Each structure stands twice: as C-alpha cells, then as structure tokens.
C-alpha cells in the first residue's frame, strides 16, 4: 500500500505566482449606515463609489454623496434620523451642516476624535474582509465591486450581525 500523494498546482520548490491585470490606482469607497430602532430589525444601508478617474476628480465620497445617502435612508426608514458620526472632515463640511440644519428629521451628533471603537459601522468591515473578500485574487475592479456588493447584501439580511456591531461598541438604543 502506497501513501497518498499531495496534489498541488505548482511544482515542489517553486512559489506559485498569480498574475492579476488591472491598475493599482483604482479604488472603491463605501459609505454605510447601520440603522437601529427599538422593536424593529436592524438595517444596513450602503452606497459604493468607484473611482474611475473620470468624474469630478474626487477619489472618495464628497459631502453631496453623504447627503444623497441620508436622503435615501430617510425615504427607506420613513422617520426621523439621529446620526452619530465620526470626525471625518467631509462629515463636518459646511454644506452637509447646512443641509442638516434645514431638515427637521435629521439630528447629527459627533463622536470624540479618533474613536473607531464607538462606531458600529466599523464592525461591518471585519466579517466582510474575513469572509467574502478573503482568499480571492481579483481580476478586475468590477470583480472586486461585485464581491463587495454580494458580501454587504448577505450582511444586510443578518440583523443579528448588525446588532452585534452595536453591542460591540457598548452603546445602546433607548426608546423615547
């Protein structure tokens, strides 16, 4: 009886090399909101934005993109929004502040400087990167965007995972 042989796709002693086409300067940014309401299931609302080098020259979200995300969240949630944000400079932009002041359905509070452990959205990126984005060689930026959307869609259906992100921060929702 002979022992079983391990089968690999590379010869012994040679490190396998995977060539991936594409530019390294392409980037995908994601803005996300975790939404909590006592007595209702938690929700995740997100918007990806690809830097294709042709738009307004920005590589990440502008305050207008965040404004559009808030409007979409308000239309989906059908109620007032209390937004807790970090101190990113775009979150404190004058245009976004004016937008919030003009809306009676929107209240914004800011976290202390550099407090990612208090931000529930930060907990979403860990299962995304450990699950749907791990062990994949992305062939194109579209392939990466597809995997991100698929992973976030799965997380959207797992309200227990979204609740866990809030519990991890130590914050709690209180009915008014």
PDB file of C-alpha atoms in Angstrom:
ATOM      1  CA  UNK A   1       0.000   0.000   0.000  1.00  0.00           C
ATOM      2  CA  UNK A   2       1.445   3.382  -1.011  1.00  0.00           C
ATOM      3  CA  UNK A   3       0.894   6.574   0.976  1.00  0.00           C
ATOM      4  CA  UNK A   4      -1.372   9.225  -0.587  1.00  0.00           C
ATOM      5  CA  UNK A   5       0.316  11.962  -2.553  1.00  0.00           C
ATOM      6  CA  UNK A   6      -0.491  15.613  -2.057  1.00  0.00           C
ATOM      7  CA  UNK A   7      -1.505  17.280  -5.275  1.00  0.00           C
ATOM      8  CA  UNK A   8      -0.751  20.946  -5.846  1.00  0.00           C
ATOM      9  CA  UNK A   9      -0.897  23.180  -8.852  1.00  0.00           C
ATOM     10  CA  UNK A  10       2.777  24.117  -8.626  1.00  0.00           C
ATOM     11  CA  UNK A  11       5.966  22.124  -8.705  1.00  0.00           C
ATOM     12  CA  UNK A  12       7.755  21.458  -5.460  1.00  0.00           C
ATOM     13  CA  UNK A  13      10.240  24.225  -4.664  1.00  0.00           C
ATOM     14  CA  UNK A  14       8.622  26.812  -6.933  1.00  0.00           C
ATOM     15  CA  UNK A  15       6.440  29.511  -5.453  1.00  0.00           C
ATOM     16  CA  UNK A  16       3.212  29.864  -7.418  1.00  0.00           C
ATOM     17  CA  UNK A  17       2.692  33.312  -8.933  1.00  0.00           C
ATOM     18  CA  UNK A  18      -0.712  34.653  -9.873  1.00  0.00           C
ATOM     19  CA  UNK A  19      -0.709  37.494 -12.347  1.00  0.00           C
ATOM     20  CA  UNK A  20      -3.547  39.961 -11.963  1.00  0.00           C
ATOM     21  CA  UNK A  21      -4.361  42.531 -14.585  1.00  0.00           C
ATOM     22  CA  UNK A  22      -5.542  45.978 -13.672  1.00  0.00           C
ATOM     23  CA  UNK A  23      -4.283  49.228 -12.311  1.00  0.00           C
ATOM     24  CA  UNK A  24      -3.377  49.590  -8.703  1.00  0.00           C
ATOM     25  CA  UNK A  25      -4.670  53.173  -8.582  1.00  0.00           C
ATOM     26  CA  UNK A  26      -8.322  52.142  -8.927  1.00  0.00           C
ATOM     27  CA  UNK A  27     -10.257  52.383  -5.689  1.00  0.00           C
ATOM     28  CA  UNK A  28     -13.708  51.613  -4.362  1.00  0.00           C
ATOM     29  CA  UNK A  29     -15.077  53.607  -1.429  1.00  0.00           C
ATOM     30  CA  UNK A  30     -18.101  52.541   0.591  1.00  0.00           C
ATOM     31  CA  UNK A  31     -20.324  54.666   2.803  1.00  0.00           C
ATOM     32  CA  UNK A  32     -22.587  52.738   5.155  1.00  0.00           C
ATOM     33  CA  UNK A  33     -25.200  53.418   7.802  1.00  0.00           C
ATOM     34  CA  UNK A  34     -26.232  50.919  10.443  1.00  0.00           C
ATOM     35  CA  UNK A  35     -29.813  51.694  11.437  1.00  0.00           C
ATOM     36  CA  UNK A  36     -31.270  50.733  14.800  1.00  0.00           C
ATOM     37  CA  UNK A  37     -34.801  51.237  16.089  1.00  0.00           C
ATOM     38  CA  UNK A  38     -36.122  49.552  19.235  1.00  0.00           C
ATOM     39  CA  UNK A  39     -38.658  46.866  18.354  1.00  0.00           C
ATOM     40  CA  UNK A  40     -37.557  46.644  14.687  1.00  0.00           C
ATOM     41  CA  UNK A  41     -34.861  44.664  12.946  1.00  0.00           C
ATOM     42  CA  UNK A  42     -31.540  46.395  12.375  1.00  0.00           C
ATOM     43  CA  UNK A  43     -30.681  47.518   8.885  1.00  0.00           C
ATOM     44  CA  UNK A  44     -27.600  48.296   6.841  1.00  0.00           C
ATOM     45  CA  UNK A  45     -27.806  50.919   4.106  1.00  0.00           C
ATOM     46  CA  UNK A  46     -24.714  51.390   1.951  1.00  0.00           C
ATOM     47  CA  UNK A  47     -23.511  53.016  -1.236  1.00  0.00           C
ATOM     48  CA  UNK A  48     -20.332  52.069  -3.104  1.00  0.00           C
ATOM     49  CA  UNK A  49     -18.468  54.642  -5.189  1.00  0.00           C
ATOM     50  CA  UNK A  50     -15.839  53.681  -7.724  1.00  0.00           C
ATOM     51  CA  UNK A  51     -13.013  55.989  -8.645  1.00  0.00           C
ATOM     52  CA  UNK A  52     -12.935  55.617 -12.396  1.00  0.00           C
ATOM     53  CA  UNK A  53     -10.803  58.719 -12.914  1.00  0.00           C
ATOM     54  CA  UNK A  54     -13.462  60.495 -14.977  1.00  0.00           C
ATOM     55  CA  UNK A  55     -15.927  62.090 -12.542  1.00  0.00           C
ATOM     56  CA  UNK A  56     -15.384  65.259 -10.600  1.00  0.00           C
ATOM     57  CA  UNK A  57     -11.818  64.312  -9.744  1.00  0.00           C
ATOM     58  CA  UNK A  58     -12.616  63.033  -6.243  1.00  0.00           C
ATOM     59  CA  UNK A  59     -11.400  59.607  -5.264  1.00  0.00           C
ATOM     60  CA  UNK A  60     -13.732  59.284  -2.288  1.00  0.00           C
ATOM     61  CA  UNK A  61     -17.137  60.478  -1.137  1.00  0.00           C
ATOM     62  CA  UNK A  62     -17.993  64.156  -1.153  1.00  0.00           C
ATOM     63  CA  UNK A  63     -20.483  65.756   1.241  1.00  0.00           C
ATOM     64  CA  UNK A  64     -23.050  65.602  -1.585  1.00  0.00           C
ATOM     65  CA  UNK A  65     -22.680  61.813  -1.730  1.00  0.00           C
ATOM     66  CA  UNK A  66     -23.277  61.603   2.026  1.00  0.00           C
ATOM     67  CA  UNK A  67     -26.277  63.923   1.665  1.00  0.00           C
ATOM     68  CA  UNK A  68     -27.753  61.660  -1.023  1.00  0.00           C
ATOM     69  CA  UNK A  69     -27.201  58.618   1.215  1.00  0.00           C
ATOM     70  CA  UNK A  70     -29.034  60.342   4.073  1.00  0.00           C
ATOM     71  CA  UNK A  71     -31.950  61.256   1.801  1.00  0.00           C
ATOM     72  CA  UNK A  72     -32.179  57.640   0.596  1.00  0.00           C
ATOM     73  CA  UNK A  73     -32.063  56.381   4.202  1.00  0.00           C
ATOM     74  CA  UNK A  74     -34.842  58.784   5.200  1.00  0.00           C
ATOM     75  CA  UNK A  75     -37.003  57.546   2.318  1.00  0.00           C
ATOM     76  CA  UNK A  76     -36.401  53.904   3.308  1.00  0.00           C
ATOM     77  CA  UNK A  77     -36.871  54.349   7.049  1.00  0.00           C
ATOM     78  CA  UNK A  78     -39.875  56.711   6.915  1.00  0.00           C
ATOM     79  CA  UNK A  79     -38.962  58.560  10.067  1.00  0.00           C
ATOM     80  CA  UNK A  80     -36.556  60.889  11.830  1.00  0.00           C
ATOM     81  CA  UNK A  81     -32.865  60.017  11.838  1.00  0.00           C
ATOM     82  CA  UNK A  82     -30.388  60.531  14.662  1.00  0.00           C
ATOM     83  CA  UNK A  83     -26.972  60.241  13.056  1.00  0.00           C
ATOM     84  CA  UNK A  84     -23.821  59.541  15.057  1.00  0.00           C
ATOM     85  CA  UNK A  85     -20.729  60.335  13.015  1.00  0.00           C
ATOM     86  CA  UNK A  86     -17.008  60.284  13.380  1.00  0.00           C
ATOM     87  CA  UNK A  87     -14.903  63.399  12.855  1.00  0.00           C
ATOM     88  CA  UNK A  88     -14.006  62.866   9.222  1.00  0.00           C
ATOM     89  CA  UNK A  89     -13.536  66.266   7.594  1.00  0.00           C
ATOM     90  CA  UNK A  90     -16.157  65.544   4.919  1.00  0.00           C
ATOM     91  CA  UNK A  91     -18.713  64.715   7.643  1.00  0.00           C
ATOM     92  CA  UNK A  92     -18.169  68.188   9.092  1.00  0.00           C
ATOM     93  CA  UNK A  93     -18.353  70.023   5.757  1.00  0.00           C
ATOM     94  CA  UNK A  94     -20.286  73.294   5.734  1.00  0.00           C
ATOM     95  CA  UNK A  95     -22.663  72.085   3.010  1.00  0.00           C
ATOM     96  CA  UNK A  96     -23.614  68.996   4.993  1.00  0.00           C
ATOM     97  CA  UNK A  97     -24.058  71.047   8.168  1.00  0.00           C
ATOM     98  CA  UNK A  98     -26.389  73.457   6.346  1.00  0.00           C
ATOM     99  CA  UNK A  99     -28.321  70.525   4.911  1.00  0.00           C
ATOM    100  CA  UNK A 100     -28.793  69.025   8.388  1.00  0.00           C
ATOM    101  CA  UNK A 101     -29.884  72.339   9.909  1.00  0.00           C
ATOM    102  CA  UNK A 102     -32.556  72.757   7.212  1.00  0.00           C
ATOM    103  CA  UNK A 103     -34.067  69.305   7.894  1.00  0.00           C
ATOM    104  CA  UNK A 104     -36.172  68.723  10.990  1.00  0.00           C
ATOM    105  CA  UNK A 105     -35.951  64.932  10.542  1.00  0.00           C
ATOM    106  CA  UNK A 106     -32.147  64.879  10.884  1.00  0.00           C
ATOM    107  CA  UNK A 107     -30.096  65.290  14.070  1.00  0.00           C
ATOM    108  CA  UNK A 108     -26.322  64.806  13.980  1.00  0.00           C
ATOM    109  CA  UNK A 109     -24.022  64.007  16.905  1.00  0.00           C
ATOM    110  CA  UNK A 110     -20.267  63.631  16.536  1.00  0.00           C
ATOM    111  CA  UNK A 111     -18.068  61.033  18.198  1.00  0.00           C
ATOM    112  CA  UNK A 112     -14.909  62.133  20.009  1.00  0.00           C
ATOM    113  CA  UNK A 113     -11.768  62.487  17.938  1.00  0.00           C
ATOM    114  CA  UNK A 114     -10.459  59.097  16.796  1.00  0.00           C
ATOM    115  CA  UNK A 115     -12.970  56.756  18.395  1.00  0.00           C
ATOM    116  CA  UNK A 116     -13.440  53.876  15.933  1.00  0.00           C
ATOM    117  CA  UNK A 117     -14.361  51.567  18.814  1.00  0.00           C
ATOM    118  CA  UNK A 118     -17.566  53.616  19.291  1.00  0.00           C
ATOM    119  CA  UNK A 119     -18.591  53.445  15.626  1.00  0.00           C
ATOM    120  CA  UNK A 120     -20.877  50.427  14.878  1.00  0.00           C
ATOM    121  CA  UNK A 121     -20.184  50.606  11.130  1.00  0.00           C
ATOM    122  CA  UNK A 122     -16.528  49.729  11.771  1.00  0.00           C
ATOM    123  CA  UNK A 123     -17.700  46.286  12.897  1.00  0.00           C
ATOM    124  CA  UNK A 124     -19.188  45.589   9.450  1.00  0.00           C
ATOM    125  CA  UNK A 125     -15.818  45.635   7.666  1.00  0.00           C
ATOM    126  CA  UNK A 126     -14.348  42.746   9.667  1.00  0.00           C
ATOM    127  CA  UNK A 127     -16.771  39.987   8.548  1.00  0.00           C
ATOM    128  CA  UNK A 128     -16.737  41.435   5.035  1.00  0.00           C
ATOM    129  CA  UNK A 129     -12.955  41.264   4.731  1.00  0.00           C
ATOM    130  CA  UNK A 130     -12.660  37.905   6.537  1.00  0.00           C
ATOM    131  CA  UNK A 131     -15.460  36.297   4.525  1.00  0.00           C
ATOM    132  CA  UNK A 132     -16.296  37.483   1.037  1.00  0.00           C
ATOM    133  CA  UNK A 133     -13.051  39.303   0.293  1.00  0.00           C
ATOM    134  CA  UNK A 134     -10.549  36.797   1.695  1.00  0.00           C
ATOM    135  CA  UNK A 135      -8.513  34.389  -0.419  1.00  0.00           C
ATOM    136  CA  UNK A 136      -9.599  35.949  -3.715  1.00  0.00           C
ATOM    137  CA  UNK A 137      -7.338  37.311  -6.442  1.00  0.00           C
ATOM    138  CA  UNK A 138      -9.467  39.991  -8.060  1.00  0.00           C
ATOM    139  CA  UNK A 139      -9.038  40.082 -11.805  1.00  0.00           C
ATOM    140  CA  UNK A 140     -10.760  43.414 -12.419  1.00  0.00           C
ATOM    141  CA  UNK A 141     -12.137  46.304 -10.381  1.00  0.00           C
ATOM    142  CA  UNK A 142     -15.612  45.109 -11.405  1.00  0.00           C
ATOM    143  CA  UNK A 143     -14.873  41.718  -9.839  1.00  0.00           C
ATOM    144  CA  UNK A 144     -13.932  43.451  -6.571  1.00  0.00           C
ATOM    145  CA  UNK A 145     -17.068  45.624  -6.657  1.00  0.00           C
ATOM    146  CA  UNK A 146     -19.239  42.550  -7.297  1.00  0.00           C
ATOM    147  CA  UNK A 147     -17.763  40.684  -4.308  1.00  0.00           C
ATOM    148  CA  UNK A 148     -18.193  43.719  -2.032  1.00  0.00           C
ATOM    149  CA  UNK A 149     -21.843  44.126  -3.049  1.00  0.00           C
ATOM    150  CA  UNK A 150     -22.513  40.416  -2.564  1.00  0.00           C
ATOM    151  CA  UNK A 151     -20.934  40.401   0.892  1.00  0.00           C
ATOM    152  CA  UNK A 152     -22.794  43.525   2.032  1.00  0.00           C
ATOM    153  CA  UNK A 153     -26.058  42.114   0.688  1.00  0.00           C
ATOM    154  CA  UNK A 154     -25.561  38.997   2.811  1.00  0.00           C
ATOM    155  CA  UNK A 155     -24.778  41.131   5.857  1.00  0.00           C
ATOM    156  CA  UNK A 156     -27.960  43.146   5.248  1.00  0.00           C
ATOM    157  CA  UNK A 157     -30.031  40.010   5.802  1.00  0.00           C
ATOM    158  CA  UNK A 158     -28.233  39.201   9.074  1.00  0.00           C
ATOM    159  CA  UNK A 159     -29.752  41.662  11.532  1.00  0.00           C
ATOM    160  CA  UNK A 160     -28.144  39.714  14.394  1.00  0.00           C
ATOM    161  CA  UNK A 161     -24.724  40.560  12.936  1.00  0.00           C
ATOM    162  CA  UNK A 162     -25.667  44.238  12.676  1.00  0.00           C
ATOM    163  CA  UNK A 163     -26.965  44.140  16.285  1.00  0.00           C
ATOM    164  CA  UNK A 164     -23.630  42.650  17.322  1.00  0.00           C
ATOM    165  CA  UNK A 165     -21.820  45.633  15.840  1.00  0.00           C
ATOM    166  CA  UNK A 166     -23.791  47.943  18.139  1.00  0.00           C
ATOM    167  CA  UNK A 167     -23.278  45.687  21.171  1.00  0.00           C
ATOM    168  CA  UNK A 168     -19.530  45.657  20.466  1.00  0.00           C
ATOM    169  CA  UNK A 169     -19.392  49.439  20.918  1.00  0.00           C
ATOM    170  CA  UNK A 170     -21.090  49.385  24.295  1.00  0.00           C
ATOM    171  CA  UNK A 171     -23.689  51.885  23.065  1.00  0.00           C
ATOM    172  CA  UNK A 172     -27.417  51.202  23.388  1.00  0.00           C
ATOM    173  CA  UNK A 173     -30.610  52.499  21.866  1.00  0.00           C
ATOM    174  CA  UNK A 174     -33.241  53.825  24.205  1.00  0.00           C
ATOM    175  CA  UNK A 175     -36.867  54.293  23.220  1.00  0.00           C
ATOM    176  CA  UNK A 176     -38.076  57.865  23.642  1.00  0.00           C
TER     177      UNK A 176
END
